[in-house]
XYZ file of C-alpha atoms in Angstrom:
367
model
C -0.502 0.354 0.222
C 1.017 3.461 -0.571
C 1.832 6.043 1.650
C -0.047 8.975 1.822
C 1.750 11.483 2.709
C 1.028 14.631 1.080
C -3.355 13.789 1.882
C -1.615 13.266 5.917
C -0.985 16.997 5.757
C -3.115 18.638 3.892
C -5.429 21.788 4.734
C -9.301 20.509 5.495
C -12.363 22.914 6.248
C -12.370 23.189 10.672
C -8.641 22.788 11.278
C -6.912 25.539 13.095
C -4.099 27.688 11.362
C -1.622 26.655 13.939
C -0.879 23.321 13.147
C -0.836 23.906 9.830
C 2.371 22.780 7.995
C 4.366 25.112 7.124
C 5.328 27.162 5.378
C 1.941 28.270 4.094
C 0.458 30.895 2.621
C -3.190 31.754 4.516
C -5.755 34.321 3.674
C -7.676 35.578 5.780
C -11.728 35.894 4.681
C -13.081 38.402 6.461
C -10.078 41.717 4.816
C -10.187 38.803 1.252
C -13.871 39.779 1.076
C -13.717 43.743 2.467
C -10.533 44.185 0.219
C -13.113 43.465 -3.292
C -15.907 44.848 -1.202
C -13.603 48.254 -0.686
C -12.139 48.909 -4.764
C -15.650 47.871 -5.760
C -17.737 50.992 -4.687
C -14.489 52.823 -5.281
C -15.040 52.418 -9.507
C -19.260 52.279 -9.014
C -19.238 54.924 -7.536
C -17.097 56.841 -10.396
C -18.656 54.487 -12.772
C -15.985 52.935 -13.648
C -16.435 49.741 -14.785
C -13.487 47.370 -12.841
C -11.893 44.593 -14.978
C -9.649 42.087 -11.957
C -6.249 41.472 -12.433
C -6.346 37.304 -11.550
C -1.861 37.167 -12.160
C -3.191 38.001 -7.845
C -4.349 35.238 -7.157
C -4.826 32.972 -10.363
C -7.971 31.114 -8.450
C -11.437 30.783 -10.359
C -13.287 30.612 -7.156
C -12.028 34.107 -5.597
C -12.307 36.378 -9.081
C -15.741 34.357 -9.761
C -15.969 36.699 -5.725
C -14.499 39.785 -7.643
C -16.953 39.400 -10.980
C -19.408 38.923 -8.587
C -18.479 41.589 -6.868
C -19.368 43.523 -9.911
C -15.935 43.564 -11.906
C -16.030 43.572 -15.564
C -14.580 40.356 -16.951
C -11.218 39.771 -16.083
C -7.530 40.616 -17.263
C -4.364 38.541 -17.285
C -1.667 38.304 -17.956
C -0.514 35.821 -20.963
C -1.918 32.946 -22.480
C -1.906 30.357 -20.760
C -3.211 31.106 -18.028
C -6.482 32.564 -20.001
C -7.262 29.073 -20.445
C -7.792 28.125 -17.870
C -10.012 30.829 -16.186
C -11.794 30.088 -19.509
C -11.891 26.299 -18.908
C -12.959 27.887 -15.217
C -16.237 29.318 -17.738
C -14.604 33.202 -17.952
C -14.911 34.335 -21.673
C -14.578 38.823 -20.827
C -10.537 37.856 -21.221
C -8.072 41.039 -21.520
C -4.731 39.714 -22.491
C -2.261 42.624 -21.217
C 0.770 41.885 -23.110
C 2.404 41.545 -26.884
C 1.702 38.243 -27.766
C 4.668 36.871 -31.218
C 5.400 33.963 -32.239
C 3.379 30.736 -34.275
C 3.808 28.842 -31.000
C 1.406 31.494 -29.065
C -0.787 32.557 -31.723
C -1.997 28.689 -32.001
C -2.926 28.867 -29.004
C -4.796 32.304 -29.163
C -6.432 31.502 -31.699
C -8.134 28.351 -30.260
C -8.850 30.303 -27.369
C -10.552 33.652 -29.476
C -12.395 30.496 -30.812
C -13.675 28.984 -27.017
C -14.148 32.569 -25.640
C -16.295 34.942 -26.589
C -15.001 38.155 -25.232
C -11.302 37.752 -25.434
C -8.641 40.776 -26.240
C -4.997 41.349 -26.155
C -3.095 44.673 -27.212
C -0.301 45.771 -29.364
C 2.875 48.419 -28.883
C 4.173 47.778 -32.787
C 3.385 47.248 -36.692
C 5.220 43.838 -36.285
C 3.296 42.574 -33.145
C 0.019 44.182 -34.704
C 1.268 42.538 -38.511
C 2.002 39.083 -36.701
C -1.159 38.596 -34.729
C -3.320 39.747 -38.617
C -1.179 36.903 -40.361
C -2.304 34.879 -38.413
C -6.049 35.767 -38.070
C -7.076 37.145 -41.189
C -8.754 33.758 -42.150
C -10.064 33.171 -38.839
C -12.828 34.357 -36.172
C -11.709 38.163 -36.131
C -8.737 39.076 -32.359
C -10.125 41.719 -30.594
C -6.587 44.421 -30.200
C -6.099 47.395 -28.732
C -2.524 49.585 -28.655
C -0.183 49.883 -25.201
C 0.418 53.105 -24.582
C 3.603 54.015 -22.241
C 2.252 56.722 -19.952
C 5.269 57.008 -17.864
C 5.399 53.539 -16.478
C 8.509 52.640 -18.900
C 7.756 49.389 -19.933
C 5.356 48.485 -23.289
C 3.257 50.413 -24.901
C 4.029 53.196 -27.888
C 5.637 56.764 -27.332
C 3.568 59.064 -27.868
C -0.572 60.157 -28.635
C 0.063 60.570 -32.398
C 1.828 56.646 -32.316
C -1.634 55.789 -30.771
C -3.507 56.886 -32.989
C -1.911 55.895 -36.454
C -1.507 51.700 -34.548
C -4.832 52.147 -33.729
C -5.413 53.028 -37.669
C -3.392 50.211 -38.406
C -5.127 47.686 -37.267
C -7.893 48.671 -37.487
C -7.260 48.413 -41.753
C -5.136 45.277 -40.885
C -7.992 41.971 -42.454
C -8.493 39.455 -39.228
C -7.855 42.235 -36.180
C -10.686 44.753 -35.133
C -9.157 47.357 -33.484
C -10.805 47.883 -29.158
C -9.502 50.342 -27.986
C -6.321 51.625 -25.436
C -4.492 50.366 -23.251
C -2.581 51.379 -20.541
C -0.252 50.957 -16.717
C 0.597 53.876 -15.551
C 3.404 56.078 -13.608
C 1.902 55.844 -10.033
C 1.248 59.402 -9.393
C 0.703 60.595 -12.132
C -2.745 60.955 -12.918
C -2.243 64.176 -15.494
C 0.369 62.777 -17.678
C -2.143 59.676 -18.002
C -5.011 61.644 -18.810
C -3.299 63.940 -21.377
C -1.958 60.710 -22.906
C -4.930 59.340 -22.727
C -7.585 61.484 -24.284
C -5.298 63.722 -27.061
C -5.528 59.740 -28.484
C -9.226 59.699 -28.342
C -9.206 62.011 -30.070
C -6.135 62.278 -32.600
C -8.287 58.374 -33.581
C -11.562 60.253 -33.195
C -10.217 62.598 -36.507
C -10.082 59.666 -38.138
C -13.094 58.918 -38.151
C -12.055 55.356 -35.951
C -13.951 54.700 -32.585
C -12.113 54.282 -29.269
C -14.941 51.548 -27.529
C -12.613 50.412 -23.969
C -10.180 53.078 -22.649
C -8.671 50.673 -20.231
C -5.638 52.001 -17.470
C -4.557 50.051 -15.265
C -2.027 49.090 -11.307
C -2.880 49.116 -7.693
C -0.552 52.270 -7.394
C -3.019 53.711 -9.556
C -5.691 52.148 -7.758
C -7.444 56.000 -5.943
C -6.106 58.663 -8.580
C -8.172 56.170 -10.941
C -11.011 58.588 -10.755
C -8.887 61.696 -12.134
C -8.034 59.317 -15.281
C -11.205 60.657 -17.326
C -10.131 59.445 -20.361
C -10.667 55.850 -18.826
C -13.583 53.314 -19.722
C -11.872 50.822 -17.170
C -9.806 50.400 -14.300
C -6.983 47.299 -14.408
C -6.020 46.007 -10.333
C -4.712 42.387 -8.863
C -2.107 43.303 -5.461
C -5.619 44.957 -3.578
C -7.409 41.891 -3.576
C -4.637 39.946 -0.217
C -2.963 42.892 -0.162
C 1.446 43.243 0.855
C 3.641 45.220 2.908
C 4.253 47.350 -0.418
C 0.546 48.106 -0.301
C 1.024 49.297 3.362
C 3.800 50.852 2.750
C 2.679 53.151 -0.258
C -1.074 54.000 2.167
C -3.172 52.044 -0.113
C -3.652 50.384 2.541
C -3.619 48.805 6.711
C -1.829 46.559 7.808
C -4.803 44.950 9.395
C -6.187 45.470 5.690
C -3.429 41.605 4.264
C -5.458 38.866 3.654
C -2.405 37.529 3.186
C 0.369 35.980 5.684
C 2.929 33.379 5.331
C 2.800 31.111 8.531
C 5.611 30.210 9.554
C 7.869 27.711 11.955
C 11.280 28.809 14.020
C 13.021 25.891 13.516
C 16.507 27.777 15.288
C 17.565 29.185 17.013
C 21.895 29.512 17.519
C 22.312 32.715 19.349
C 20.161 34.943 21.442
C 19.334 37.548 18.431
C 19.067 34.768 15.369
C 16.543 32.815 14.705
C 15.971 31.112 11.617
C 12.642 29.961 9.878
C 11.411 27.710 7.771
C 10.308 29.491 4.973
C 13.712 30.777 2.967
C 13.289 31.928 -0.959
C 10.692 29.090 -2.017
C 8.153 30.703 0.199
C 8.521 34.922 0.442
C 10.141 35.929 -2.668
C 13.414 36.932 -3.365
C 11.154 40.551 -4.455
C 12.318 43.766 -1.860
C 10.473 45.906 -3.114
C 12.375 48.588 -2.652
C 12.639 47.561 0.927
C 15.764 46.041 3.140
C 14.383 42.717 4.066
C 11.950 39.701 3.228
C 9.002 40.993 5.348
C 6.850 41.994 8.243
C 7.031 39.790 10.684
C 2.773 40.762 13.183
C 4.317 38.974 15.581
C 6.835 40.099 16.342
C 7.369 43.664 14.515
C 11.392 44.699 15.497
C 12.586 41.776 14.284
C 13.945 41.506 10.683
C 13.769 38.931 7.878
C 17.514 39.845 6.529
C 18.101 36.566 5.068
C 16.941 33.824 2.768
C 18.260 31.169 1.056
C 16.496 28.363 -0.841
C 14.285 27.035 2.277
C 15.929 28.752 4.839
C 14.765 32.216 6.674
C 17.259 34.376 8.890
C 16.100 36.439 11.155
C 17.127 39.435 13.055
C 15.970 39.488 16.546
C 18.578 42.130 17.946
C 15.957 44.847 18.185
C 13.699 43.326 20.085
C 12.478 44.592 23.516
C 9.761 42.653 24.392
C 9.712 38.553 23.920
C 11.235 36.178 21.328
C 10.557 33.767 19.546
C 11.107 30.423 20.698
C 11.807 26.973 18.586
C 8.657 25.726 17.288
C 7.011 28.817 17.447
C 4.863 30.094 14.778
C 5.468 33.703 12.946
C 2.562 34.719 10.377
C 4.890 36.863 7.385
C 3.330 40.033 5.167
C 5.165 39.192 2.276
C 6.336 42.155 0.347
C 4.750 40.989 -2.674
C 1.448 38.777 -2.810
C 1.866 38.527 -6.390
C 4.819 36.697 -6.306
C 3.980 34.080 -3.106
C 0.931 32.742 -5.038
C 3.141 31.810 -7.816
C 5.220 29.320 -5.481
C 2.475 27.540 -3.635
C 0.127 24.302 -5.452
C -3.190 25.263 -2.825
C -3.945 28.488 -0.848
C -5.417 27.785 2.037
C -8.731 30.433 3.514
C -9.801 30.675 7.027
C -12.299 32.604 8.272
C -10.771 33.886 12.898
C -8.375 31.103 12.868
C -10.295 27.952 11.303
C -9.560 26.799 7.644
C -12.802 27.534 5.655
C -11.413 25.947 2.650
C -8.579 24.950 0.415
C -8.041 26.203 -3.418
C -5.997 25.202 -6.391
C -3.566 28.274 -8.018
C -5.310 26.976 -10.643
C -2.139 29.596 -12.806
C 0.470 28.733 -11.511
C 3.564 28.024 -13.903
C 1.054 29.395 -16.689
C 3.448 32.476 -17.491
C 3.767 32.018 -20.857
């Protein structure tokens, strides 16, 4: 008989979180629901469609809760992510990534045939022409122009280029021009508004309607109403929140729905603790911090180093009790989105009691 160790340590509804095997992310149901409601209420109040980015959680059940609250469709970053959510019944999906190469176009056209509301983005004629060559004899694909409004990532560099590429899309066989998309620089609502409004005006002068203007980003979340040219906003991190969101003033520590539960496995010195959560659980993302997460139970402790399976905590600043071997601690990660891609399952709880365990359906789907 095969001994199934995995089933023995797998969490179940009704378990207490302090009894779980670690390291493990745990999601607070009340905080999760409050984060969904807070952002959807903001979007509703300002008449903006809201399109959550599912890369933060990669879980269809969580996306369903976002849509049930009023979100319009979802945002994915890669085709394989979108496929996983199409499998779960989602129809309105925007993929915010330049898609190139026959190996991806085969899958993209199959996905376009399966669902009714697929949209992609492009920021060059090379990408557009590749899409057109593939879709000319297939079901038309909707394409938005990606605009660089200060984020300094992908995107055309001026409203004139946006209008020219939009016109190019509108004239290509197999493609439908769907509008504009941007991932802006934070705290740049004025510049984002000017770029997008000018682009829409130039397209209008060419007789080209612009049905969707998709603005984005959790860092720009609560200035979305200042970009009046936008018809929708995209954001992901808000649903769990993380340490970087607290630092930015977008939420409080008590709004962070995800904690990493870890166990102290060693106390080599008075001022050092070692936990069983390393870079494979907490991520090595610093996002401008000097350490690797906030220890909720010991706020003066500093997670100063990570190897793959070990996290080293400096306790020298702790003025009160210090964690002992066998103690379990909770950590708010610097960047919650990456954590979701490190685990097969997420454990949800209410008041410390497990409510459900969800598979991270789109884990590792990054192509």
